[in-house]
Amino acid sequence: MPQRGAHFSGLPDDLVAGILCLSPPREVARVRLVCKRWRALTTDHHFVRASFSMRQAGHGRHIAGFFFNHRQWSTTEYLALDPEPEAGEEGAAGDRLTPDLSFIPGTFPVDPELGILKVLGSCGGLLLLCCWPSDCPAIHYVCNPLTKKLVEIVLPTDAAFYVSLAFDPSKSQHYKVIALGGMHRIHIYSSETQSWGTPVPFDHSLGLLEGLHSMHGIFWNGSVVWIMTHSLVRFIIKEERVTDMPMPSRKKDRSCAYIGESGGHLQMIGYTKKDKLTACFDVLEMQEISRSGLFCIMLTLIK
């Protein structure tokens, strides 16, 4: 037990790391500027893993906002869920600021005529971005918006659109980028080797990837999951295998409209044609191999 009045620098590393681990991500980025010791502690993989695990378990702050992709303008906008701090929460206001992506080279997110910046996916605190500088080919990046570190990812020539990010800091400090290519192949980029591996072939005759709805998959439980017309398909990265996923008991004509990951669980939003007319949809959640319904939302009742 440290004596009263003892200097903070005299505390053992594990205790300091445990205290800093309770800070919100934006504050962790700030304390890295305090001294070399704190920077080393907060960039250590064990610290990142512990911090991520706490947030997955619900011990961190609530979600401050999310990135929304506009279909019509092909741009991304950050929407804060609670932009104004409540009484007594002034200290948390700094954690609700809009993420700053202006450090991405050649991007002009405030002026679409000069360039477009789009968030293709997020995973474990990292962002997968695509930017289209004026009159230039698209450029893909993986970046950490807190540390402002980024890596340009040069995609294979046959995999320019279907790109997803896979990163679980509780298991590894390295991320992967998964890209669907032509000729029935899946490409895997590893940040550990900083290169693309040998393309993984899959049996197109099974028809698992026919009717692909979304250009970007969701990383969940070691897999990238994509929406098909009436089903979900996953690519198990470690096994390099494509397989279909069990679906809930279906209502007639129910469509899978959206999938997302939160707290280690996979969520799916589905609706029928009748539900769509009445502004109603179901939210379901999968934990490992079982899926259960969470609730039914009627937008007409939300004010």
Tab-separated table of C-alpha atoms in Angstrom:
chain	number	residue	atom	x	y	z
A	1	MET	CA	0.000	0.000	0.000
A	2	PRO	CA	1.664	3.276	-1.079
A	3	GLN	CA	2.070	5.871	1.660
A	4	ARG	CA	-0.120	8.951	1.679
A	5	GLY	CA	1.493	11.682	-0.368
A	6	ALA	CA	3.599	9.223	-2.357
A	7	HIS	CA	4.341	10.403	-5.885
A	8	PHE	CA	2.370	8.741	-8.691
A	9	SER	CA	5.617	7.909	-10.471
A	10	GLY	CA	6.520	5.664	-7.559
A	11	LEU	CA	3.621	3.300	-8.135
A	12	PRO	CA	4.341	-0.085	-9.777
A	13	ASP	CA	3.650	-0.429	-13.484
A	14	ASP	CA	0.813	-2.936	-13.087
A	15	LEU	CA	-1.071	-0.599	-10.723
A	16	VAL	CA	-0.591	2.427	-12.998
A	17	ALA	CA	-1.753	0.383	-15.997
A	18	GLY	CA	-4.805	-0.789	-14.050
A	19	ILE	CA	-5.758	2.809	-13.246
A	20	LEU	CA	-5.203	4.088	-16.781
A	21	CYS	CA	-7.170	1.140	-18.154
A	22	LEU	CA	-10.304	2.653	-16.596
A	23	SER	CA	-9.966	5.817	-18.674
A	24	PRO	CA	-12.013	6.351	-21.856
A	25	PRO	CA	-10.101	5.884	-25.132
A	26	ARG	CA	-9.708	9.603	-25.824
A	27	GLU	CA	-8.171	10.149	-22.382
A	28	VAL	CA	-5.811	7.205	-22.908
A	29	ALA	CA	-4.586	8.903	-26.088
A	30	ARG	CA	-3.900	12.042	-24.074
A	31	VAL	CA	-2.011	10.355	-21.227
A	32	ARG	CA	0.369	8.865	-23.778
A	33	LEU	CA	1.731	12.383	-24.178
A	34	VAL	CA	2.533	12.736	-20.463
A	35	CYS	CA	5.737	10.704	-20.382
A	36	LYS	CA	7.573	7.846	-22.074
A	37	ARG	CA	6.633	5.446	-19.275
A	38	TRP	CA	2.887	6.006	-19.662
A	39	ARG	CA	3.169	5.790	-23.421
A	40	ALA	CA	4.934	2.444	-23.136
A	41	LEU	CA	2.332	1.147	-20.661
A	42	THR	CA	-0.709	2.175	-22.728
A	43	THR	CA	0.662	0.910	-26.043
A	44	ASP	CA	1.608	-2.485	-24.629
A	45	HIS	CA	-0.517	-5.276	-26.079
A	46	HIS	CA	-1.512	-6.544	-22.623
A	47	PHE	CA	-2.906	-3.095	-21.751
A	48	VAL	CA	-4.826	-2.862	-25.023
A	49	ARG	CA	-6.214	-6.369	-24.522
A	50	ALA	CA	-7.319	-5.644	-20.935
A	51	SER	CA	-8.940	-2.338	-21.916
A	52	PHE	CA	-10.770	-3.935	-24.841
A	53	SER	CA	-11.985	-6.851	-22.711
A	54	MET	CA	-13.403	-4.487	-20.093
A	55	ARG	CA	-15.369	-2.580	-22.695
A	56	GLN	CA	-16.624	-5.787	-24.281
A	57	ALA	CA	-17.894	-6.796	-20.837
A	58	GLY	CA	-19.740	-3.494	-20.490
A	59	HIS	CA	-17.427	-1.865	-17.950
A	60	GLY	CA	-16.510	1.063	-20.175
A	61	ARG	CA	-18.449	4.190	-21.027
A	62	HIS	CA	-21.542	4.005	-23.180
A	63	ILE	CA	-21.320	4.393	-26.945
A	64	ALA	CA	-20.709	8.056	-27.774
A	65	GLY	CA	-21.678	7.881	-31.457
A	66	PHE	CA	-21.347	6.049	-34.742
A	67	PHE	CA	-20.392	6.542	-38.376
A	68	PHE	CA	-23.274	6.629	-40.835
A	69	ASN	CA	-22.752	6.004	-44.551
A	70	HIS	CA	-25.083	7.908	-46.857
A	71	ARG	CA	-26.152	5.826	-49.832
A	72	GLN	CA	-27.109	8.788	-51.977
A	73	TRP	CA	-23.886	10.766	-51.537
A	74	SER	CA	-21.484	7.873	-50.808
A	75	THR	CA	-20.064	9.792	-47.863
A	76	THR	CA	-19.678	9.144	-44.134
A	77	GLU	CA	-21.027	11.279	-41.308
A	78	TYR	CA	-20.332	10.898	-37.597
A	79	LEU	CA	-23.500	11.027	-35.500
A	80	ALA	CA	-23.120	11.658	-31.764
A	81	LEU	CA	-25.698	9.853	-29.640
A	82	ASP	CA	-25.342	12.193	-26.681
A	83	PRO	CA	-23.627	15.364	-27.927
A	84	GLU	CA	-24.484	17.476	-24.859
A	85	PRO	CA	-23.128	16.404	-21.436
A	86	GLU	CA	-25.622	16.138	-18.629
A	87	ALA	CA	-25.268	17.953	-15.330
A	88	GLY	CA	-22.268	16.645	-13.438
A	89	GLU	CA	-20.748	14.995	-16.544
A	90	GLU	CA	-18.623	17.860	-17.812
A	91	GLY	CA	-15.537	15.699	-17.525
A	92	ALA	CA	-16.937	13.236	-20.039
A	93	ALA	CA	-17.642	15.882	-22.667
A	94	GLY	CA	-14.189	15.488	-24.195
A	95	ASP	CA	-14.961	11.847	-24.902
A	96	ARG	CA	-17.964	12.835	-27.047
A	97	LEU	CA	-16.117	15.013	-29.533
A	98	THR	CA	-16.343	14.142	-33.214
A	99	PRO	CA	-13.408	11.903	-34.250
A	100	ASP	CA	-10.789	13.875	-36.160
A	101	LEU	CA	-9.859	12.207	-39.466
A	102	SER	CA	-8.268	15.272	-41.034
A	103	PHE	CA	-4.821	13.652	-40.735
A	104	ILE	CA	-5.677	11.251	-43.584
A	105	PRO	CA	-3.549	12.507	-46.520
A	106	GLY	CA	-5.309	13.833	-49.598
A	107	THR	CA	-8.799	13.870	-48.078
A	108	PHE	CA	-11.281	16.707	-47.856
A	109	PRO	CA	-14.240	15.279	-45.912
A	110	VAL	CA	-15.920	18.681	-45.563
A	111	ASP	CA	-16.041	19.293	-49.312
A	112	PRO	CA	-17.188	16.297	-51.413
A	113	GLU	CA	-16.245	18.147	-54.608
A	114	LEU	CA	-12.579	18.021	-53.586
A	115	GLY	CA	-12.600	14.474	-52.304
A	116	ILE	CA	-14.632	11.837	-50.477
A	117	LEU	CA	-13.722	9.987	-47.302
A	118	LYS	CA	-15.794	6.941	-46.366
A	119	VAL	CA	-15.578	4.642	-43.340
A	120	LEU	CA	-15.960	1.089	-44.632
A	121	GLY	CA	-15.766	-0.558	-41.237
A	122	SER	CA	-14.532	-0.388	-37.663
A	123	CYS	CA	-13.091	-3.106	-35.483
A	124	GLY	CA	-11.410	-3.030	-32.060
A	125	GLY	CA	-10.733	0.715	-32.241
A	126	LEU	CA	-9.364	0.642	-35.800
A	127	LEU	CA	-11.072	2.083	-38.879
A	128	LEU	CA	-11.017	0.817	-42.451
A	129	LEU	CA	-11.235	3.868	-44.709
A	130	CYS	CA	-11.526	4.524	-48.410
A	131	CYS	CA	-10.831	7.948	-49.823
A	132	TRP	CA	-11.287	9.252	-53.328
A	133	PRO	CA	-9.110	12.327	-53.829
A	134	SER	CA	-10.291	14.411	-56.753
A	135	ASP	CA	-9.443	12.784	-60.109
A	136	CYS	CA	-7.456	10.003	-58.396
A	137	PRO	CA	-8.028	6.271	-57.852
A	138	ALA	CA	-9.486	5.168	-54.524
A	139	ILE	CA	-7.010	4.670	-51.672
A	140	HIS	CA	-7.656	2.357	-48.718
A	141	TYR	CA	-6.273	2.879	-45.218
A	142	VAL	CA	-6.394	1.180	-41.830
A	143	CYS	CA	-6.010	3.787	-39.118
A	144	ASN	CA	-6.234	4.372	-35.394
A	145	PRO	CA	-8.053	7.712	-34.977
A	146	LEU	CA	-6.720	8.164	-31.415
A	147	THR	CA	-3.020	7.700	-32.174
A	148	LYS	CA	-3.405	9.026	-35.751
A	149	LYS	CA	-1.396	6.097	-37.080
A	150	LEU	CA	-2.400	4.771	-40.474
A	151	VAL	CA	-1.288	2.238	-43.054
A	152	GLU	CA	-2.156	2.348	-46.730
A	153	ILE	CA	-3.528	-0.969	-47.993
A	154	VAL	CA	-2.970	-1.611	-51.695
A	155	LEU	CA	-5.731	-3.996	-52.746
A	156	PRO	CA	-5.332	-6.860	-55.202
A	157	THR	CA	-6.473	-5.834	-58.677
A	158	ASP	CA	-9.454	-8.229	-58.589
A	159	ALA	CA	-10.673	-7.163	-55.124
A	160	ALA	CA	-11.464	-3.465	-55.327
A	161	PHE	CA	-14.876	-3.432	-53.620
A	162	TYR	CA	-15.658	-6.233	-51.155
A	163	VAL	CA	-13.238	-5.337	-48.340
A	164	SER	CA	-13.580	-5.986	-44.576
A	165	LEU	CA	-11.467	-5.429	-41.465
A	166	ALA	CA	-10.786	-8.163	-38.887
A	167	PHE	CA	-9.185	-7.254	-35.553
A	168	ASP	CA	-9.539	-8.651	-32.038
A	169	PRO	CA	-7.078	-6.898	-29.672
A	170	SER	CA	-7.975	-9.362	-26.894
A	171	LYS	CA	-6.268	-12.105	-28.909
A	172	SER	CA	-3.663	-10.414	-31.104
A	173	GLN	CA	-2.102	-7.034	-31.742
A	174	HIS	CA	-2.248	-7.693	-35.481
A	175	TYR	CA	-5.212	-7.107	-37.784
A	176	LYS	CA	-6.240	-8.610	-41.102
A	177	VAL	CA	-8.014	-7.218	-44.147
A	178	ILE	CA	-10.285	-9.631	-45.999
A	179	ALA	CA	-11.097	-8.975	-49.653
A	180	LEU	CA	-13.334	-10.953	-51.986
A	181	GLY	CA	-11.693	-11.363	-55.360
A	182	GLY	CA	-12.626	-12.658	-58.755
A	183	MET	CA	-12.031	-16.224	-59.893
A	184	HIS	CA	-13.678	-17.428	-56.629
A	185	ARG	CA	-10.818	-16.398	-54.349
A	186	ILE	CA	-10.539	-14.652	-50.976
A	187	HIS	CA	-7.511	-12.482	-50.248
A	188	ILE	CA	-6.098	-12.006	-46.721
A	189	TYR	CA	-3.786	-9.128	-45.786
A	190	SER	CA	-1.863	-9.466	-42.509
A	191	SER	CA	-0.457	-6.479	-40.619
A	192	GLU	CA	2.082	-8.851	-39.077
A	193	THR	CA	3.713	-9.590	-42.442
A	194	GLN	CA	2.478	-6.349	-44.068
A	195	SER	CA	1.554	-8.318	-47.167
A	196	TRP	CA	-1.192	-10.315	-48.863
A	197	GLY	CA	-1.040	-14.061	-48.493
A	198	THR	CA	-1.808	-16.717	-51.074
A	199	PRO	CA	-5.452	-16.315	-52.218
A	200	VAL	CA	-7.860	-18.792	-50.636
A	201	PRO	CA	-10.060	-20.568	-53.206
A	202	PHE	CA	-13.657	-21.454	-52.399
A	203	ASP	CA	-16.118	-23.756	-54.119
A	204	HIS	CA	-18.346	-21.461	-56.160
A	205	SER	CA	-20.587	-24.383	-57.103
A	206	LEU	CA	-22.016	-24.391	-53.564
A	207	GLY	CA	-23.525	-20.992	-54.274
A	208	LEU	CA	-22.709	-19.692	-50.778
A	209	LEU	CA	-21.670	-16.243	-51.986
A	210	GLU	CA	-24.412	-15.808	-54.551
A	211	GLY	CA	-26.763	-12.892	-53.883
A	212	LEU	CA	-24.251	-10.881	-51.878
A	213	HIS	CA	-26.076	-7.786	-50.589
A	214	SER	CA	-23.432	-5.755	-48.785
A	215	MET	CA	-19.997	-4.838	-50.086
A	216	HIS	CA	-18.533	-4.962	-46.576
A	217	GLY	CA	-18.698	-7.796	-44.072
A	218	ILE	CA	-18.797	-7.698	-40.263
A	219	PHE	CA	-16.051	-9.251	-38.121
A	220	TRP	CA	-17.468	-11.525	-35.418
A	221	ASN	CA	-16.085	-14.467	-33.455
A	222	GLY	CA	-13.034	-14.953	-35.676
A	223	SER	CA	-15.065	-14.729	-38.880
A	224	VAL	CA	-16.184	-12.200	-41.453
A	225	VAL	CA	-19.952	-12.387	-41.998
A	226	TRP	CA	-21.777	-11.233	-45.133
A	227	ILE	CA	-25.478	-10.757	-45.908
A	228	MET	CA	-26.931	-12.879	-48.674
A	229	THR	CA	-30.451	-12.612	-50.107
A	230	HIS	CA	-32.094	-14.777	-47.433
A	231	SER	CA	-29.182	-15.962	-45.327
A	232	LEU	CA	-25.816	-15.163	-43.753
A	233	VAL	CA	-22.460	-16.569	-44.811
A	234	ARG	CA	-19.236	-16.512	-42.801
A	235	PHE	CA	-15.571	-16.869	-43.704
A	236	ILE	CA	-13.732	-18.503	-40.779
A	237	ILE	CA	-10.348	-16.818	-41.023
A	238	LYS	CA	-8.224	-19.302	-39.067
A	239	GLU	CA	-9.621	-22.263	-41.002
A	240	GLU	CA	-9.791	-20.330	-44.314
A	241	ARG	CA	-13.231	-21.813	-44.894
A	242	VAL	CA	-16.544	-20.418	-46.187
A	243	THR	CA	-19.728	-21.768	-44.612
A	244	ASP	CA	-23.347	-20.770	-44.183
A	245	MET	CA	-24.804	-19.800	-40.804
A	246	PRO	CA	-27.865	-21.094	-38.981
A	247	MET	CA	-30.791	-18.714	-39.330
A	248	PRO	CA	-33.711	-18.147	-36.955
A	249	SER	CA	-37.113	-19.598	-37.672
A	250	ARG	CA	-38.196	-17.437	-40.560
A	251	LYS	CA	-41.268	-15.433	-41.037
A	252	LYS	CA	-42.563	-15.679	-44.556
A	253	ASP	CA	-40.614	-13.363	-46.889
A	254	ARG	CA	-38.405	-12.013	-44.086
A	255	SER	CA	-35.297	-10.251	-45.412
A	256	CYS	CA	-32.030	-9.723	-43.572
A	257	ALA	CA	-31.461	-5.971	-43.810
A	258	TYR	CA	-28.498	-5.338	-41.514
A	259	ILE	CA	-25.892	-7.089	-39.384
A	260	GLY	CA	-23.577	-5.634	-36.772
A	261	GLU	CA	-21.363	-6.667	-33.871
A	262	SER	CA	-21.533	-5.339	-30.323
A	263	GLY	CA	-20.196	-6.724	-27.067
A	264	GLY	CA	-18.946	-9.855	-28.810
A	265	HIS	CA	-22.426	-10.690	-30.133
A	266	LEU	CA	-23.744	-10.601	-33.679
A	267	GLN	CA	-26.956	-8.638	-34.189
A	268	MET	CA	-29.271	-8.943	-37.177
A	269	ILE	CA	-32.183	-6.749	-38.249
A	270	GLY	CA	-34.871	-8.355	-40.373
A	271	TYR	CA	-38.319	-7.490	-41.647
A	272	THR	CA	-41.028	-8.727	-43.994
A	273	LYS	CA	-42.707	-6.717	-46.720
A	274	LYS	CA	-45.613	-6.129	-44.360
A	275	ASP	CA	-43.228	-5.010	-41.586
A	276	LYS	CA	-41.620	-2.527	-43.971
A	277	LEU	CA	-44.974	-0.940	-44.776
A	278	THR	CA	-45.779	-0.560	-41.087
A	279	ALA	CA	-42.278	0.693	-40.121
A	280	CYS	CA	-41.600	-2.360	-37.965
A	281	PHE	CA	-38.567	-4.652	-37.716
A	282	ASP	CA	-37.136	-7.445	-35.555
A	283	VAL	CA	-33.744	-7.375	-33.828
A	284	LEU	CA	-32.091	-10.738	-33.206
A	285	GLU	CA	-28.810	-11.635	-31.566
A	286	MET	CA	-26.494	-14.610	-31.994
A	287	GLN	CA	-24.256	-15.915	-29.223
A	288	GLU	CA	-21.909	-18.545	-30.601
A	289	ILE	CA	-24.224	-21.004	-32.397
A	290	SER	CA	-27.636	-20.101	-30.942
A	291	ARG	CA	-29.783	-17.198	-32.033
A	292	SER	CA	-32.628	-15.594	-30.140
A	293	GLY	CA	-34.980	-12.698	-30.737
A	294	LEU	CA	-34.364	-9.593	-28.692
A	295	PHE	CA	-37.260	-7.295	-29.458
A	296	CYS	CA	-39.545	-5.924	-32.137
A	297	ILE	CA	-39.308	-2.199	-32.864
A	298	MET	CA	-42.153	-0.137	-34.294
A	299	LEU	CA	-40.783	3.170	-35.530
A	300	THR	CA	-44.266	4.700	-35.540
A	301	LEU	CA	-44.222	4.542	-31.720
A	302	ILE	CA	-40.833	6.247	-31.370
A	303	LYS	CA	-40.898	10.006	-30.827
